[in-house]
PDB file of C-alpha atoms in Angstrom:
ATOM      1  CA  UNK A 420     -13.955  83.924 203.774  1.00 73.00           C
ATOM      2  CA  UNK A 421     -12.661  80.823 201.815  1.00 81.00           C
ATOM      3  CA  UNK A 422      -8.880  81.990 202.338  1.00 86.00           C
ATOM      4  CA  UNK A 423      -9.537  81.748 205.627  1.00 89.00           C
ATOM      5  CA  UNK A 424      -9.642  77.894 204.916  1.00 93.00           C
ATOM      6  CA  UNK A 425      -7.283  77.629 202.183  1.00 94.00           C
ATOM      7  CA  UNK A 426      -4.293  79.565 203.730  1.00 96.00           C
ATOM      8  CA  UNK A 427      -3.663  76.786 206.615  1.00 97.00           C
ATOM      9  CA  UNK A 428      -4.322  74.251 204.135  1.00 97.00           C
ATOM     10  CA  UNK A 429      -1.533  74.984 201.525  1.00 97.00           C
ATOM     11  CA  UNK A 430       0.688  75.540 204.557  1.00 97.00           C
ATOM     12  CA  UNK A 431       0.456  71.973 205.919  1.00 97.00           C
ATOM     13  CA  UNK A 432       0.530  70.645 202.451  1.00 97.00           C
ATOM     14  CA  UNK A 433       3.517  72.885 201.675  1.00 96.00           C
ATOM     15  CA  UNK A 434       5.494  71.183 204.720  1.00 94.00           C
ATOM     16  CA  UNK A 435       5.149  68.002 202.948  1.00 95.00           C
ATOM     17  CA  UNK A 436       8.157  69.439 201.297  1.00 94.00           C
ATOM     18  CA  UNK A 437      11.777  69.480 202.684  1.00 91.00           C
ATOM     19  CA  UNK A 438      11.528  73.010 204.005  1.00 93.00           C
ATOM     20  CA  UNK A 439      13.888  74.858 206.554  1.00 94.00           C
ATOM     21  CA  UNK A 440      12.737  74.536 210.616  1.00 91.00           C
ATOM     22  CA  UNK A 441      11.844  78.467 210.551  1.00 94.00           C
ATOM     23  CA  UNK A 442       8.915  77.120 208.024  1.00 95.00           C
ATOM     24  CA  UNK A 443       7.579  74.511 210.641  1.00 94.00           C
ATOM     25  CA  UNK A 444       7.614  77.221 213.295  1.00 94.00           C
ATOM     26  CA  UNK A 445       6.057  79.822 211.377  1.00 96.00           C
ATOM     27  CA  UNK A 446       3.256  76.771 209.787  1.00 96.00           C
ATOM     28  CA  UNK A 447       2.807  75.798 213.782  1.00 96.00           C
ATOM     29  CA  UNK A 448       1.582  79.482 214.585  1.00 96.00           C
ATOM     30  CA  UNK A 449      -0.660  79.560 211.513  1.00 97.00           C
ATOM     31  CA  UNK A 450      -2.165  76.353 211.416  1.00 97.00           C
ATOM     32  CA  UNK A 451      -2.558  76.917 215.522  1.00 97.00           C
ATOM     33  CA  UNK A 452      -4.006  80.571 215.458  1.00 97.00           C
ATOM     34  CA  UNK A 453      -6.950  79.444 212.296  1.00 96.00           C
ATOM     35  CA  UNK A 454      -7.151  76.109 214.485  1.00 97.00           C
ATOM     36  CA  UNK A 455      -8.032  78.746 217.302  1.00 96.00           C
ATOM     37  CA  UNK A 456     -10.402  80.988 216.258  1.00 95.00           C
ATOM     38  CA  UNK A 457     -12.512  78.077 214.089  1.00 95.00           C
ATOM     39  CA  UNK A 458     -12.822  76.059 217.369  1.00 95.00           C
ATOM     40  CA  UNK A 459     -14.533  79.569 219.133  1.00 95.00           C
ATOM     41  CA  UNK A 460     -16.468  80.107 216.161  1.00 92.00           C
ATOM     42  CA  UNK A 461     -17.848  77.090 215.869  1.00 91.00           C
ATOM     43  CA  UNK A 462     -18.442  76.817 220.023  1.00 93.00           C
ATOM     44  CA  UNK A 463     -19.994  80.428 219.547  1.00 92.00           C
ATOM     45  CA  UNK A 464     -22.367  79.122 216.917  1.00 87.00           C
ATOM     46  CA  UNK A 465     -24.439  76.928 218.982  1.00 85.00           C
ATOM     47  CA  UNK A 466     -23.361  77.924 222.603  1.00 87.00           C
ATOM     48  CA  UNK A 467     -22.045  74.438 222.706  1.00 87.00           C
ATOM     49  CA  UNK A 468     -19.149  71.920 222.016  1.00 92.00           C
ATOM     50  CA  UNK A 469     -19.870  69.833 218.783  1.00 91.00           C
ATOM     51  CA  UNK A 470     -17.519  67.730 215.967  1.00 95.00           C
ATOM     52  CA  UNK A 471     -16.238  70.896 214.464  1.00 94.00           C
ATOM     53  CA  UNK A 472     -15.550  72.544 217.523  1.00 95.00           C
ATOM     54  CA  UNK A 473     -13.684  68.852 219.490  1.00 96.00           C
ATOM     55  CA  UNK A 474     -11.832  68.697 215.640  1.00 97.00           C
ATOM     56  CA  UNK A 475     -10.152  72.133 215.772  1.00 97.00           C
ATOM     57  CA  UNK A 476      -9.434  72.068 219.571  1.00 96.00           C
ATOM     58  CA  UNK A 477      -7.478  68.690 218.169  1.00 96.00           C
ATOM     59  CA  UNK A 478      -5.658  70.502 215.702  1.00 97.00           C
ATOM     60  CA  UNK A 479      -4.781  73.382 218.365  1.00 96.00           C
ATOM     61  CA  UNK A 480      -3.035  71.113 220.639  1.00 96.00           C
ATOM     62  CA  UNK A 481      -1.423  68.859 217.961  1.00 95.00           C
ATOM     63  CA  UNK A 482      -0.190  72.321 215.668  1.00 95.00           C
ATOM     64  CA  UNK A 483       0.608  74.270 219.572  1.00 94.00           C
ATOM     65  CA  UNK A 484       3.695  76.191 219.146  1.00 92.00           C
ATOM     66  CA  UNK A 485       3.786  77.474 222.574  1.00 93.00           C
ATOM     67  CA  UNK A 486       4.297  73.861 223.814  1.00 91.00           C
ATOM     68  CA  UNK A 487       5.102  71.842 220.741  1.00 88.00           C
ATOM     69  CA  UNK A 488       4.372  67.986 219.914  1.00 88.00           C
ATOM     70  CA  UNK A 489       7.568  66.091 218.921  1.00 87.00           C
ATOM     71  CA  UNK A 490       6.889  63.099 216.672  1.00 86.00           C
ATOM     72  CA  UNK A 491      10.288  63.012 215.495  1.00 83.00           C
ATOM     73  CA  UNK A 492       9.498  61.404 212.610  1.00 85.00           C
ATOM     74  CA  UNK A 493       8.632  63.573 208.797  1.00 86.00           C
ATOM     75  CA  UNK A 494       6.269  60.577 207.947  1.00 90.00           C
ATOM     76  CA  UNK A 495       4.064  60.740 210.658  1.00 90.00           C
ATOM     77  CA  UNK A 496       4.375  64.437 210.495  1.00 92.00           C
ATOM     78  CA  UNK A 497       2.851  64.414 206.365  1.00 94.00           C
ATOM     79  CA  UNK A 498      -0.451  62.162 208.059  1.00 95.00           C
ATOM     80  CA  UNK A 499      -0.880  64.839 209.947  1.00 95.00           C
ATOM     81  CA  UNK A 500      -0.249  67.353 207.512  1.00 96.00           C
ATOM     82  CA  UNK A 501      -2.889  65.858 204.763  1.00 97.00           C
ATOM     83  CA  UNK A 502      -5.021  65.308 207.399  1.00 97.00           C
ATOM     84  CA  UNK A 503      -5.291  68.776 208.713  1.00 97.00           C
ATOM     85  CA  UNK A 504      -5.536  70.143 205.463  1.00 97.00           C
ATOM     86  CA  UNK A 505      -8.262  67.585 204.668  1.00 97.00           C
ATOM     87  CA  UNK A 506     -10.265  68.954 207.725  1.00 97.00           C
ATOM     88  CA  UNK A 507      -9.576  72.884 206.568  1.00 97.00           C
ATOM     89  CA  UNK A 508     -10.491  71.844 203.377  1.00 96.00           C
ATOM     90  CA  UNK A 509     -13.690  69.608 203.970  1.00 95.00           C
ATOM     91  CA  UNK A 510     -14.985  72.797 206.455  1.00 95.00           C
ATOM     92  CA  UNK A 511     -14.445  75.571 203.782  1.00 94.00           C
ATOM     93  CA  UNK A 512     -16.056  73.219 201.552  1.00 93.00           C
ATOM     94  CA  UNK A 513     -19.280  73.279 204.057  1.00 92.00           C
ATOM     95  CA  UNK A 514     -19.096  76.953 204.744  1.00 90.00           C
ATOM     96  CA  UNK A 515     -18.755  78.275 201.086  1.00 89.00           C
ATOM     97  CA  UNK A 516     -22.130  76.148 200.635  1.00 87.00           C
ATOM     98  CA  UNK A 517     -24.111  77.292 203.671  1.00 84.00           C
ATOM     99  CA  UNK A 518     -23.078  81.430 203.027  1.00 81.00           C
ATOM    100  CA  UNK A 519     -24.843  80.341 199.398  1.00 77.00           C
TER     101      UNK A 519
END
């Protein structure tokens, strides 16, 4: 269940890099689909909106590649980039230790 974490993470830290647009497009729809189904999950865990569940509804509209969010600008882009993989990271983290 950990990957499920990890793989969005090492995407947003791997568009730190200079990488081609098709990467962006292809990180959007990743990062957006795991952004997704966490935010149900965690709504469907308690029957109610909390932090986790406000946090990855964040991430869906910021990462939305239906309707993207321009910030034309790579260093604002790699904040949000460390910071999303901070909060994949940080909830795997918390997960790995409750299944235990």
């Amino acid at each position: 269940m950990i990957w499920f974490f990890l793989v969005p993470a090492i995407f947003l830290l791997l568009g730190l890099a200079d990488m081609p647009i098709g990467y962006y497009t292809f990180m959007r729809i990743v990062v957006f689909l795991a952004s997704a189904f966490l935010a149900l999950v965690s709504y469907k865990e308690r029957d109610k909106i909390d932090f986790w569940t406000v946090v990855f509804g964040l991430v869906v509209i910021l990462f939305n590649p239906i309707i993207p969010v321009y910030l034309h600008d790579k260093d604002a882009w790699a904040v949000f980039d460390v910071i999303g993989a901070l909060i994949f990271i940080i909830k795997g983290v918390l997960v790995s230790k409750k299944l235990r």
